[in-house]
Short mmCIF file of C-alpha atoms (C1' of nucleotides) in Angstrom, two decimals:
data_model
loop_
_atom_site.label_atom_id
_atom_site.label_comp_id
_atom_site.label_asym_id
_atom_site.label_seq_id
_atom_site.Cartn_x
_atom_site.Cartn_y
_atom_site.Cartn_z
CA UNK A 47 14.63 1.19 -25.73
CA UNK A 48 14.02 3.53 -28.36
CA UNK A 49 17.13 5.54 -30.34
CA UNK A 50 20.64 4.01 -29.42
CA UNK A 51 23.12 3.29 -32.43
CA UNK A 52 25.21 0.04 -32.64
CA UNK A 53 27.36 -1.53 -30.15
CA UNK A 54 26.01 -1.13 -26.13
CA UNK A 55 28.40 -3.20 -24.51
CA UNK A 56 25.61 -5.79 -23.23
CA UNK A 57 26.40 -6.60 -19.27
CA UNK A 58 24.35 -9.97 -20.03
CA UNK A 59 25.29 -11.89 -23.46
CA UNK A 60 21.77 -12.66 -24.01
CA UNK A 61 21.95 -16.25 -22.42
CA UNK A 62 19.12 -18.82 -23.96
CA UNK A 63 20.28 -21.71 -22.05
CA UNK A 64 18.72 -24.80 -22.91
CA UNK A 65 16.01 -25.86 -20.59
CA UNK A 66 17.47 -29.59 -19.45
CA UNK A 67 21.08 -28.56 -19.35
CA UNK A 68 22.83 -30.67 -22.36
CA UNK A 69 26.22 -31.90 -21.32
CA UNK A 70 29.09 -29.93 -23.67
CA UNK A 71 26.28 -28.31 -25.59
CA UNK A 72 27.58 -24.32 -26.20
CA UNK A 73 24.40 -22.35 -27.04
CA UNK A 74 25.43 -19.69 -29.66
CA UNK A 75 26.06 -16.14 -29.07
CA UNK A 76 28.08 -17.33 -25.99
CA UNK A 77 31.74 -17.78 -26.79
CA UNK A 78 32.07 -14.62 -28.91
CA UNK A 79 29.47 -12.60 -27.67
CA UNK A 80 30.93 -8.76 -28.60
CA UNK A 81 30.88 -6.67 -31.73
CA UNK A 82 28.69 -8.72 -34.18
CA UNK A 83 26.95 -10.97 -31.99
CA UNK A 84 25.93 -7.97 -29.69
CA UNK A 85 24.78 -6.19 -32.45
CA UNK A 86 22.45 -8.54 -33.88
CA UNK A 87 21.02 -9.22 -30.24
CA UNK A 88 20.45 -5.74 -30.18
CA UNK A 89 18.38 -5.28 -33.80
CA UNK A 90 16.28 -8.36 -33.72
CA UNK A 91 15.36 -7.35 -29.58
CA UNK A 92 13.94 -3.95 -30.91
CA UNK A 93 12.54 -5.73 -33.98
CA UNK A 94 10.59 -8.20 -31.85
CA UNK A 95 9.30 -5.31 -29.74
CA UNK A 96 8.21 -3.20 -32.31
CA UNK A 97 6.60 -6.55 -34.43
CA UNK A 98 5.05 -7.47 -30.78
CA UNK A 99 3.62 -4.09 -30.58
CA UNK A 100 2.12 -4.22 -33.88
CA UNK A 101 0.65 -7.80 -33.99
CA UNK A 102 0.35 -9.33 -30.58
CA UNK A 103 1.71 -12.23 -29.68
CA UNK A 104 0.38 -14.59 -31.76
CA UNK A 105 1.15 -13.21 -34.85
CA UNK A 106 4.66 -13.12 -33.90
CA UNK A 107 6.54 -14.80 -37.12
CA UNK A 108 10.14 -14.87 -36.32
CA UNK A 109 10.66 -14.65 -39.81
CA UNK A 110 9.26 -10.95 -40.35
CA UNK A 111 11.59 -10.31 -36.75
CA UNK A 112 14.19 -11.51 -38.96
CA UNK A 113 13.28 -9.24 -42.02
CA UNK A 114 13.09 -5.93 -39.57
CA UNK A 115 16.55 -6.78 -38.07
CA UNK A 116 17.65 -6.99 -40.93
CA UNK A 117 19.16 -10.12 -40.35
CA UNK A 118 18.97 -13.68 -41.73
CA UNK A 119 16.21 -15.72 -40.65
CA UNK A 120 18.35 -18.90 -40.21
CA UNK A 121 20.21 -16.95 -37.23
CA UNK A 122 16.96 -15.93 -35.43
CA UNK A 123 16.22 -19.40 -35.23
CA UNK A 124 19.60 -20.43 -34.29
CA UNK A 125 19.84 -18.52 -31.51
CA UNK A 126 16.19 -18.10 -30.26
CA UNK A 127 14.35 -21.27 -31.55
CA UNK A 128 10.82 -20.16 -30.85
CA UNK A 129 8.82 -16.71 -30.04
CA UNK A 130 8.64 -17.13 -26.06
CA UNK A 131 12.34 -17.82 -26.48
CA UNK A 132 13.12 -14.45 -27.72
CA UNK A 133 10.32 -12.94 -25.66
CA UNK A 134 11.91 -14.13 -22.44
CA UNK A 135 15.63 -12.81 -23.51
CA UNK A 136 13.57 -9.55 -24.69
CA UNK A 137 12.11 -9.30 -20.74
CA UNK A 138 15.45 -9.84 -19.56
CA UNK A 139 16.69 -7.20 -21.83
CA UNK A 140 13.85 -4.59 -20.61
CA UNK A 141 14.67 -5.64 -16.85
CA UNK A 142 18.03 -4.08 -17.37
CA UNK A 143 16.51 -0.64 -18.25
CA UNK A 144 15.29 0.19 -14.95
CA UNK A 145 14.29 4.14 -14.89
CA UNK A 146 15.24 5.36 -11.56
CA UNK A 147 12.22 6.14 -9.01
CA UNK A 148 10.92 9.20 -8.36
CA UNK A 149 11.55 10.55 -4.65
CA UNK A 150 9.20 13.73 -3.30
CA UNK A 151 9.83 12.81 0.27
CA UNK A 152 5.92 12.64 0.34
CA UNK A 153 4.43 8.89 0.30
CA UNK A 154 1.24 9.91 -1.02
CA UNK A 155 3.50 11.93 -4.12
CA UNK A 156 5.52 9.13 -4.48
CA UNK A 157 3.09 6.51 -5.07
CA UNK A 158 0.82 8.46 -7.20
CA UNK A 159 3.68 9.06 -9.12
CA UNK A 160 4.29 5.29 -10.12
CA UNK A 161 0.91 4.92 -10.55
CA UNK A 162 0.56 7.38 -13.64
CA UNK A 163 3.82 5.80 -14.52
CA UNK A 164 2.20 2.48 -14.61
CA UNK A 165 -0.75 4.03 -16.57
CA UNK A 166 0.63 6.48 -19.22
CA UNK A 167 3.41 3.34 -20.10
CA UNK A 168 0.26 0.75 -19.89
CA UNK A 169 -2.39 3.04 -22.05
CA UNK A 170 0.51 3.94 -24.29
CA UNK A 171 -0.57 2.44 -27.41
CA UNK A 172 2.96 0.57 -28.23
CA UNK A 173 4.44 0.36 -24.49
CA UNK A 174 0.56 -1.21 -23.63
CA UNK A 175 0.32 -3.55 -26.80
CA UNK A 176 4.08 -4.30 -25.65
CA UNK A 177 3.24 -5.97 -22.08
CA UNK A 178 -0.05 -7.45 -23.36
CA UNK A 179 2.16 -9.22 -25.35
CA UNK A 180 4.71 -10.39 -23.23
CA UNK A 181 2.69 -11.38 -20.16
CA UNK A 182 0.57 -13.21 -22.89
CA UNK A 183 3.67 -15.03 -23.93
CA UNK A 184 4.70 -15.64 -20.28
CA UNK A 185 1.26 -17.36 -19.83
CA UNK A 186 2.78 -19.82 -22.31
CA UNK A 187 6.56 -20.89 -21.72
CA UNK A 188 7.61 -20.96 -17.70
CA UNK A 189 10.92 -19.93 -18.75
CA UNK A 190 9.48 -16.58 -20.35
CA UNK A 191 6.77 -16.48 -17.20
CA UNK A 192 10.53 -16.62 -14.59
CA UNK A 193 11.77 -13.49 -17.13
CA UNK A 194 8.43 -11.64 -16.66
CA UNK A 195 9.04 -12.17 -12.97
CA UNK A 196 12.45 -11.07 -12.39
CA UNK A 197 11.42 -8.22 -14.79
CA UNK A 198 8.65 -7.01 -11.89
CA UNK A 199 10.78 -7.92 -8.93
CA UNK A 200 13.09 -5.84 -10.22
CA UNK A 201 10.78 -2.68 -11.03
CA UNK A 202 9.24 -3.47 -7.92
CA UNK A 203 12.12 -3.27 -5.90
CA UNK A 204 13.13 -0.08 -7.71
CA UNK A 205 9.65 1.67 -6.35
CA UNK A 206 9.51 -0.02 -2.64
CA UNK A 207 12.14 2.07 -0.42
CA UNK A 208 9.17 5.13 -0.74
CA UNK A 209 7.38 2.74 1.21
CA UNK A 210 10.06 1.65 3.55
CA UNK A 211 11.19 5.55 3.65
CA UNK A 212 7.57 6.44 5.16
CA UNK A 213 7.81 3.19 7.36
CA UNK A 214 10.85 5.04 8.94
CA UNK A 215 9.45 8.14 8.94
CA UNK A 216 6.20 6.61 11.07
CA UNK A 217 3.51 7.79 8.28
CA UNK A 218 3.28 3.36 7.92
CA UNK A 219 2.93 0.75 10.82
CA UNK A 220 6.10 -0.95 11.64
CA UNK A 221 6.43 -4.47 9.91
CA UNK A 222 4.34 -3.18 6.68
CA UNK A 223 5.27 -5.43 3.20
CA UNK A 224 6.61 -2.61 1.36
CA UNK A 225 6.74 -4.71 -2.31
CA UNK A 226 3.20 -5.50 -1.40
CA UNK A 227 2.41 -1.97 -1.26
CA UNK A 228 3.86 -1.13 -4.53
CA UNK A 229 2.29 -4.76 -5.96
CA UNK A 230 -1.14 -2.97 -4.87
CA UNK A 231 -0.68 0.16 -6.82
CA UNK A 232 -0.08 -1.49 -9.88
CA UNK A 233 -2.21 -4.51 -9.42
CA UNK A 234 -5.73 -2.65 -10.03
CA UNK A 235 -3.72 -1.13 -13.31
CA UNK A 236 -2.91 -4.33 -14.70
CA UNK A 237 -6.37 -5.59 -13.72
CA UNK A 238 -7.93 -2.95 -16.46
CA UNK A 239 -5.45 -3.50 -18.98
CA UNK A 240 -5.93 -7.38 -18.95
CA UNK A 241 -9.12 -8.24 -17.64
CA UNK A 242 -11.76 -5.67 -17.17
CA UNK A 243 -11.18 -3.41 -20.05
CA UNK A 244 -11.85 -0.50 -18.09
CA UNK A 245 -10.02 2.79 -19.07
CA UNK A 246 -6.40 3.45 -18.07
CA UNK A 247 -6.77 6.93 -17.43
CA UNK A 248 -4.95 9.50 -14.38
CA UNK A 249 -8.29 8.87 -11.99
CA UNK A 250 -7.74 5.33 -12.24
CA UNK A 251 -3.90 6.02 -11.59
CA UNK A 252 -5.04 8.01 -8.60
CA UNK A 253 -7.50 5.75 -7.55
CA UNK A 254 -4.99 3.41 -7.38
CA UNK A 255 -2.43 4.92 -5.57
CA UNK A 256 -4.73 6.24 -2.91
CA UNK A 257 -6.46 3.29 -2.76
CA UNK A 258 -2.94 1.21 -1.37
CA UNK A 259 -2.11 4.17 0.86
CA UNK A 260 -5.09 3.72 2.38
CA UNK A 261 -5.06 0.19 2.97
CA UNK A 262 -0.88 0.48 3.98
CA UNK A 263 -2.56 3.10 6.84
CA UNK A 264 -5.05 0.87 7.88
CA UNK A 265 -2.65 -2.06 8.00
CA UNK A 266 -3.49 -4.36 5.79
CA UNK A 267 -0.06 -4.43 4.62
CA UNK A 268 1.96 -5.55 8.01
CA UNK A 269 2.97 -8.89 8.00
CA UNK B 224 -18.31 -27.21 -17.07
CA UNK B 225 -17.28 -30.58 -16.05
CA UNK B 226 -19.81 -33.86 -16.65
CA UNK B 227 -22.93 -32.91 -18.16
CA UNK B 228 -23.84 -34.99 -21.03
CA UNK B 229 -25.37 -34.42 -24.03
CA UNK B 230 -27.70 -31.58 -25.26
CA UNK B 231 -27.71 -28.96 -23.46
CA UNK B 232 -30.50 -26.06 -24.59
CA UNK B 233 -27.92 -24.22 -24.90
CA UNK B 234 -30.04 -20.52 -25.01
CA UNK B 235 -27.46 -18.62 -27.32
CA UNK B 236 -26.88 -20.15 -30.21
CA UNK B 237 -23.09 -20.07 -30.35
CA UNK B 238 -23.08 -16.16 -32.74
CA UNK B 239 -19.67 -15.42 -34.26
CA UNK B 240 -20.84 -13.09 -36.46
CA UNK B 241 -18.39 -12.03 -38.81
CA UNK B 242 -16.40 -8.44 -37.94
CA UNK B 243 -17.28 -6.64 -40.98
CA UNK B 244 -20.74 -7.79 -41.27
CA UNK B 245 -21.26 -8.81 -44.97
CA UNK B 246 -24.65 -8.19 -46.44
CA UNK B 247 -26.64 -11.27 -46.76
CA UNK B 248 -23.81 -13.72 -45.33
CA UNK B 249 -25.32 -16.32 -42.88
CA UNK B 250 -22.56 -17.72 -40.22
CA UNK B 251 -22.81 -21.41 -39.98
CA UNK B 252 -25.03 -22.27 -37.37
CA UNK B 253 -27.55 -19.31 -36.65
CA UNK B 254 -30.22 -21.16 -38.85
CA UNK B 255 -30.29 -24.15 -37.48
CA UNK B 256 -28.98 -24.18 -33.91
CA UNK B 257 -30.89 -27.24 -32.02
CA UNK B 258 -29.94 -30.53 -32.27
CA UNK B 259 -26.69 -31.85 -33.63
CA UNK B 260 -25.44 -28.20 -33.87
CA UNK B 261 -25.88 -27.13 -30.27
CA UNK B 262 -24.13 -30.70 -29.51
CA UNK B 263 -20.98 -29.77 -31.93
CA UNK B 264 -20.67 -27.11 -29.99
CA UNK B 265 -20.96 -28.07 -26.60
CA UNK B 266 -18.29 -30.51 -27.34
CA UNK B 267 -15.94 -28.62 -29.49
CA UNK B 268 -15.88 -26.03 -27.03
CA UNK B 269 -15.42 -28.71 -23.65
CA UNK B 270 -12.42 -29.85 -25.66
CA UNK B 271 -11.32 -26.06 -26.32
CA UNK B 272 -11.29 -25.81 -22.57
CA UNK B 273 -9.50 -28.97 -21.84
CA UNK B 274 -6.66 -28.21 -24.63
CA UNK B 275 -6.22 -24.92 -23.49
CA UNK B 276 -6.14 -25.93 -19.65
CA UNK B 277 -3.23 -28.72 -21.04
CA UNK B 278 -1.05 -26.79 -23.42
CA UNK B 279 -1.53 -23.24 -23.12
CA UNK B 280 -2.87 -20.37 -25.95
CA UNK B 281 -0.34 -20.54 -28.38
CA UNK B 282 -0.41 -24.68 -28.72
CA UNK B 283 -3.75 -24.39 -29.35
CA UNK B 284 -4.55 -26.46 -32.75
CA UNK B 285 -8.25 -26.61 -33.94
CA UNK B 286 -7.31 -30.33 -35.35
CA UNK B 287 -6.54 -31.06 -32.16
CA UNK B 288 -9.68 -29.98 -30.68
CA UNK B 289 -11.44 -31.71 -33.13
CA UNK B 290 -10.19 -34.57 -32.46
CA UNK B 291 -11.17 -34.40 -28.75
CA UNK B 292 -14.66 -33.40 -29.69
CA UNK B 293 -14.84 -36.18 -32.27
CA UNK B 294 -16.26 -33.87 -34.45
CA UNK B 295 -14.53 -33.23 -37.76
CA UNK B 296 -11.88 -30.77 -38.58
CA UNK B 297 -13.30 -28.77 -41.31
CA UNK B 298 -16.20 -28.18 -38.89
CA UNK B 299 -14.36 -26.60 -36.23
CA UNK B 300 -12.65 -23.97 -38.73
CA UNK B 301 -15.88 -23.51 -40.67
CA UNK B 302 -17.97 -22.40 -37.31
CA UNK B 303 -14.83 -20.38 -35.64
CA UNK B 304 -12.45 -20.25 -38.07
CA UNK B 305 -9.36 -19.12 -35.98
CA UNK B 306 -8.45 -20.35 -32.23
CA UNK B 307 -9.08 -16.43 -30.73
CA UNK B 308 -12.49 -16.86 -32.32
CA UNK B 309 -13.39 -20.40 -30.73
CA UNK B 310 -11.93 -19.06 -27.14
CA UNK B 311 -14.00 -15.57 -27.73
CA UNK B 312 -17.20 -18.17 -27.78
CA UNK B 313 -16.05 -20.65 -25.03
CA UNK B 314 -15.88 -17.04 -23.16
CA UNK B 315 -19.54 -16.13 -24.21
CA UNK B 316 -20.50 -19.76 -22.53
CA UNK B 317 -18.20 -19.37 -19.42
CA UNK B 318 -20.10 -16.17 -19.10
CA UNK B 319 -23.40 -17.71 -18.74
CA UNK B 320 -22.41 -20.39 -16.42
CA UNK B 321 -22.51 -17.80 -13.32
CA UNK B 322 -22.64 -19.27 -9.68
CA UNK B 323 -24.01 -16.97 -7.44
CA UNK B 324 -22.15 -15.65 -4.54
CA UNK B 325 -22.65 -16.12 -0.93
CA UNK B 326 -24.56 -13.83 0.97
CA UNK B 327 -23.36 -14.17 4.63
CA UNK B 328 -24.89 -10.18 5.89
CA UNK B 329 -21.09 -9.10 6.18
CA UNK B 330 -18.94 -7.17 3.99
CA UNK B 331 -15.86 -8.72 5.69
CA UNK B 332 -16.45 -12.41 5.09
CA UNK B 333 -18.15 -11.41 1.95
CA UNK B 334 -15.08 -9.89 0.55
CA UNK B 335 -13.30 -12.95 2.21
CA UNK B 336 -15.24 -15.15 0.74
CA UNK B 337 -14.95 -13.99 -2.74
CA UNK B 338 -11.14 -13.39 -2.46
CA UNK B 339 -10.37 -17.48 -1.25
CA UNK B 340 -12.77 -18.36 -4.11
CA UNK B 341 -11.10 -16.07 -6.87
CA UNK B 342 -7.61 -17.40 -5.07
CA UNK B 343 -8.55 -20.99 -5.14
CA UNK B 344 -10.40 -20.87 -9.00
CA UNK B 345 -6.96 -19.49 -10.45
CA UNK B 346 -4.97 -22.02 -8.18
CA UNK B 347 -6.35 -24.83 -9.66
CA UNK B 348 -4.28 -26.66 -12.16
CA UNK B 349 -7.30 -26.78 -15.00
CA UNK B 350 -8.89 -23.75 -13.84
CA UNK B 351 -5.60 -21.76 -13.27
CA UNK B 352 -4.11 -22.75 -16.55
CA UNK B 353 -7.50 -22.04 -18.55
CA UNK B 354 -7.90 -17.81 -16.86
CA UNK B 355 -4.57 -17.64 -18.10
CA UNK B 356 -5.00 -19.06 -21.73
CA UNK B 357 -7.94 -16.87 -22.37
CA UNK B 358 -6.28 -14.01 -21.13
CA UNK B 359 -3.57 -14.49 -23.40
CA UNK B 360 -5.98 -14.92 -26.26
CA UNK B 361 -7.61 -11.86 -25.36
CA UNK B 362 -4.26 -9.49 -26.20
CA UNK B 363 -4.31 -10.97 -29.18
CA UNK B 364 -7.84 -10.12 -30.54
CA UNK B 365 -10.53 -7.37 -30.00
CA UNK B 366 -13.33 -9.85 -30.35
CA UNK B 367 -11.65 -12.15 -28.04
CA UNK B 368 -10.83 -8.78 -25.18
CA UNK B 369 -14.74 -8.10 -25.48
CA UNK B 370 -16.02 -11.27 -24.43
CA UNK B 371 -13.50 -11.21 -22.33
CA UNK B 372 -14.64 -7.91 -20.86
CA UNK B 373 -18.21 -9.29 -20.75
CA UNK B 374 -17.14 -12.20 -18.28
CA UNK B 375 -15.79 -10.10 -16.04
CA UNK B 376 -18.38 -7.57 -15.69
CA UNK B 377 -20.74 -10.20 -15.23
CA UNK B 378 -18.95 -11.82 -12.27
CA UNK B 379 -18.41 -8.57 -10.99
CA UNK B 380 -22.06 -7.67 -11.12
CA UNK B 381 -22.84 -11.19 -9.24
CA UNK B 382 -20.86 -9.92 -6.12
CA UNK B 383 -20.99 -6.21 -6.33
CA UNK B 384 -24.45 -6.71 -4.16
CA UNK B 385 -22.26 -7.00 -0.73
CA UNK B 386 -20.88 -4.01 -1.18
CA UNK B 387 -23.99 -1.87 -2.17
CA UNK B 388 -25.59 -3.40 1.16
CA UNK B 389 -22.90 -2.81 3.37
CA UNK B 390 -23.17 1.38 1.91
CA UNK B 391 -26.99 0.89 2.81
CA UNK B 392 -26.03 -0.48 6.31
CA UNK B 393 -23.86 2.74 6.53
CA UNK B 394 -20.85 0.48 6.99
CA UNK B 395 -18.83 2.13 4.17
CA UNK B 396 -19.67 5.94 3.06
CA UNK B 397 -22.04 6.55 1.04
CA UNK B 398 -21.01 6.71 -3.05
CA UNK B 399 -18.87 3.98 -2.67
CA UNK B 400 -18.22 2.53 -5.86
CA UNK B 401 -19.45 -0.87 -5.60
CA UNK B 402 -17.58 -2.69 -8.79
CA UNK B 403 -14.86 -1.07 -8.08
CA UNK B 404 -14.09 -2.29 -4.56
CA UNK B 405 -14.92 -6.07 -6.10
CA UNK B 406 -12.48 -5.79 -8.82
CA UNK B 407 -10.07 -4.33 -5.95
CA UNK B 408 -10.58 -7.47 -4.60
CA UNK B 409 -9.79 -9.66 -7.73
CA UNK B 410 -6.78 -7.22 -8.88
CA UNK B 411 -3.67 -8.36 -6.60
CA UNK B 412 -4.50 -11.98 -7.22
CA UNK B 413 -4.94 -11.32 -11.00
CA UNK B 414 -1.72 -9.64 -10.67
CA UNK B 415 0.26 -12.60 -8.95
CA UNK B 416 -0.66 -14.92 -11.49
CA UNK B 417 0.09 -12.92 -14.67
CA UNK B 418 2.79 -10.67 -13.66
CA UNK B 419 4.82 -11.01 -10.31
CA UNK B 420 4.29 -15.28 -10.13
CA UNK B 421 3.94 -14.78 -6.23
CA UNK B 422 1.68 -17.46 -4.75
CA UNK B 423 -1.68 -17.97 -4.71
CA UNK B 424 -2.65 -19.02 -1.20
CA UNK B 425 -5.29 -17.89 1.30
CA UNK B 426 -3.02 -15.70 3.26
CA UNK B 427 -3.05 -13.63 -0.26
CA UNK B 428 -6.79 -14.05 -0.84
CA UNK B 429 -6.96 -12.54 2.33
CA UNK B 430 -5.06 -9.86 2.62
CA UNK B 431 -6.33 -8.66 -1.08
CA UNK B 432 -9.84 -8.68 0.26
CA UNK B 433 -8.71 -7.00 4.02
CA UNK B 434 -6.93 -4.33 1.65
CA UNK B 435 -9.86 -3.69 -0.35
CA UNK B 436 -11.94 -3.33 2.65
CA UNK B 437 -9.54 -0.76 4.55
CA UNK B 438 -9.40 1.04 1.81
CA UNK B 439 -13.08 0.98 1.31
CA UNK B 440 -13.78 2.73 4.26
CA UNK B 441 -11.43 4.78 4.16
CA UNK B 442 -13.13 6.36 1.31
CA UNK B 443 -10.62 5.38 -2.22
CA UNK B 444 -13.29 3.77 -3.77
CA UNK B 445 -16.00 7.22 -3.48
CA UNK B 446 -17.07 8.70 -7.00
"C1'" DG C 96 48.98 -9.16 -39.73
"C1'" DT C 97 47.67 -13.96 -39.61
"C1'" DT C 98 45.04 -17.88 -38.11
"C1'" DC C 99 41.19 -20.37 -36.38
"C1'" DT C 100 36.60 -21.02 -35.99
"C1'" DA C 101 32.19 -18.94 -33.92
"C1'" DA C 102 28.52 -16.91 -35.81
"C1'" DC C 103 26.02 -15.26 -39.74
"C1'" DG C 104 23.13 -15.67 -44.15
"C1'" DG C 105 21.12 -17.33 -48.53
"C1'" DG C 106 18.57 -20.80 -50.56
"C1'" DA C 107 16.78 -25.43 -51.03
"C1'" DC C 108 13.93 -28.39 -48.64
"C1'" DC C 109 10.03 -30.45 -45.94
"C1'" DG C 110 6.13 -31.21 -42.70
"C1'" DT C 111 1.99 -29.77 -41.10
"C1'" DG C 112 -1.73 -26.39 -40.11
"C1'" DG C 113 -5.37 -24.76 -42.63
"C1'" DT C 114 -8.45 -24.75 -46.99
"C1'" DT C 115 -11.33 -26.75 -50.59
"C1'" DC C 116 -14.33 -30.15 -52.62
"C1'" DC C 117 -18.05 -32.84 -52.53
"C1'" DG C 118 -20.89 -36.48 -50.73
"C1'" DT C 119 -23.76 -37.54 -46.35
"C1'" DT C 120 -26.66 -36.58 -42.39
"C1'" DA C 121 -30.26 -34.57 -40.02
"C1'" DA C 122 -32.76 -29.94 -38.55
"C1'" DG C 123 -36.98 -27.57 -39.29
"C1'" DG C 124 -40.98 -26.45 -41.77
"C1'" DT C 125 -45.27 -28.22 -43.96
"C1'" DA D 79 -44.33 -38.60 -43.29
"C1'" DC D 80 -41.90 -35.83 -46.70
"C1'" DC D 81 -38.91 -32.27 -48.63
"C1'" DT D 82 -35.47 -28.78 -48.58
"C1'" DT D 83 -31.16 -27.44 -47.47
"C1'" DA D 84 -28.20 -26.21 -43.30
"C1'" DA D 85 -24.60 -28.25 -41.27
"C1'" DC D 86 -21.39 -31.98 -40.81
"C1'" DG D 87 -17.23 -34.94 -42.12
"C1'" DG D 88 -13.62 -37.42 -44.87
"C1'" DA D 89 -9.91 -36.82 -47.99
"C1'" DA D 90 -7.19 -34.53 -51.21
"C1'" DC D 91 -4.78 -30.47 -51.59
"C1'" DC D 92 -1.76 -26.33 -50.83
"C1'" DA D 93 1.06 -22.79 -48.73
"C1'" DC D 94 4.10 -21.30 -45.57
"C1'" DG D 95 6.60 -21.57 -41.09
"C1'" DG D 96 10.55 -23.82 -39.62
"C1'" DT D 97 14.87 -26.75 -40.68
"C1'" DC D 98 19.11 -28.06 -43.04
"C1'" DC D 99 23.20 -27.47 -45.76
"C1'" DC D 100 27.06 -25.18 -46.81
"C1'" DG D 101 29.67 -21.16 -48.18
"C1'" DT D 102 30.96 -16.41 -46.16
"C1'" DT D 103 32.12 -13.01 -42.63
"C1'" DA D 104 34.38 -11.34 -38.80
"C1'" DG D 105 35.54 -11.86 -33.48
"C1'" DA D 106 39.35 -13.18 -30.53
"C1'" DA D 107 43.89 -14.80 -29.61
"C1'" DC D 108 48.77 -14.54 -30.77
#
DNA sequence: GTTCTAACGGGACCGTGGTTCCGTTAAGGT
DNA sequence: ACCTTAACGGAACCACGGTCCCGTTAGAAC
């Protein structure tokens, strides 16, 4: 997300279809999506973050997106129409950076290890301001709220064969929800960062993590 | 918060002092908050609710909620100036509007009880739609993420007695960390309706409050 | 290399969200 | 009951976010 040059081939062509399907109606960015196309996606995605990051949501101006990108604002527009428009392609964007899990072999290791994940990228001051932002958008536009949620299933689904792995291994009871385990660890996380206020520091990370062991142990987690 | 007429008392008296506290500047309604001014803002901030329950944070438009309130336009910005500010005060008055919590002598249907209520609030259409509007206005402002704050750690407070009598019955260990146990009660449904979009039913309410209670005696939730 | 046209970009344009002005209404103190 | 002035409300006003128009650039196909 951070220092890449120009030109990552882009598995998805940053689809914006439009919400009630118009018959013959080609969104743009679709029939020639390489070299230029890709490139622009790419610059006003990182602009949007970084202006997200800096303002919050609501002071998103897709104009100022336009400015950082370095591109004109007419084509922001063209292509994204409004802010939870480009926040949703943005999540889908993110969802294809998935970092690949840690694995100790230890389920107690494992799932404090996402949980100071969670909390160093949530207290970081522009990863945090980043996902205040987008859930905030998400709580405005169901078709940026569907990105935010493939985004977690995804990162979920990237965390839960720890889970599964210590099912197997008999340190979990048989039939246990393993996305629901990893859905606990972060859930308390999100809590602070969105509700409570309370800090985002390693105990609460820890707290966290031990916290959904101990109810996985107990049970709570078996369907 | 849904048929009361006219009038209300109303025992704060609606502050939004200004950020940078100006020497000698008086914010519109502090001098004279009975009457007609208490009514303005009962009203203005009933319609606040309703627009943001219908459209959502960012389609929030003071005019709009003006209208609603019959109460004029210029009125509404004078008193709160910008929509974050008006939803940081309909926050201070959600906060005072407390229902107390049920007291049935055990933690288990306690925690039960609080979970299906939690569940059911943010399953509710108006309700549902409102948690998540002034959530997204708090990630947008500090003033707004403090009231915020101060909601939560008053419902908190209301139910954190169930737990702090179930440590004196010696059914959880002593040191338990009463608020912390409620708010890992709240956290997974939070969660679902901001981040993953996974239902809100009663098997979840459930399961967040068994999870919080196997984990409570287990000991996570000891300082 | 050439052609065709998708996609971009600058600048003029326009509607509306927010401010200002000033007259009216009604708290609150005596 | 009277007076002072805080607070409200209508209407004109203004600025800027978003759209439109049209010329330019550069993918993709041959």
């Amino acid at each position: 997300m951070a220092s890449e040059g120009v030109g990552r081939p882009s598995s998805e062509p940053g689809r914006v279809e439009s919400s009630s399907v118009e018959p013959g109606r080609v969104e743009p960015g679709s029939v020639r999506p390489g070299g230029r196309t890709a490139r622009v996606r790419e610059s006003v995605l990182r602009a949007a973050g970084d202006a997200l990051a800096e303002h919050g949501f609501d002071r998103l101006d897709l104009a100022d997106v336009a400015r950082r990108a370095e591109v004109g604002k007419t084509t922001v527009y063209r292509r994204w129409s409004t802010p939870t428009g480009l926040i949703a392609d943005l999540l889908d964007d993110m969802a294809e950076q998935s970092s690949p899990r840690t694995a100790t072999g230890s389920l107690t290791e494992d799932l404090r290890a996402n949980a100071r994940l969670v909390a160093t990228t949530l207290s970081d001051p522009r990863q945090g301001a980043l996902f205040r932002s987008v859930i905030a958008a998400a709580t405005c536009d169901p078709r940026t709220a569907e990105a935010l949620h493939r985004f977690y299933a995804i990162r979920i689904k990237e965390w839960s064969g720890c889970v599964t792995e210590a099912v197997e291994r008999g340190e979990l009871p048989a039939g246990t929800d393993a996305d629901e385990v990893i859905r606990a660890v972060s859930a308390p996380l999100y809590y602070r960062l969105l509700a409570s206020g309370d800090p985002l520091d390693e105990a609460a990370a820890d707290r966290a993590a031990g916290a959904a062991e101990a109810a996985a142990r107990a049970g709570a987690y078996v369907n």
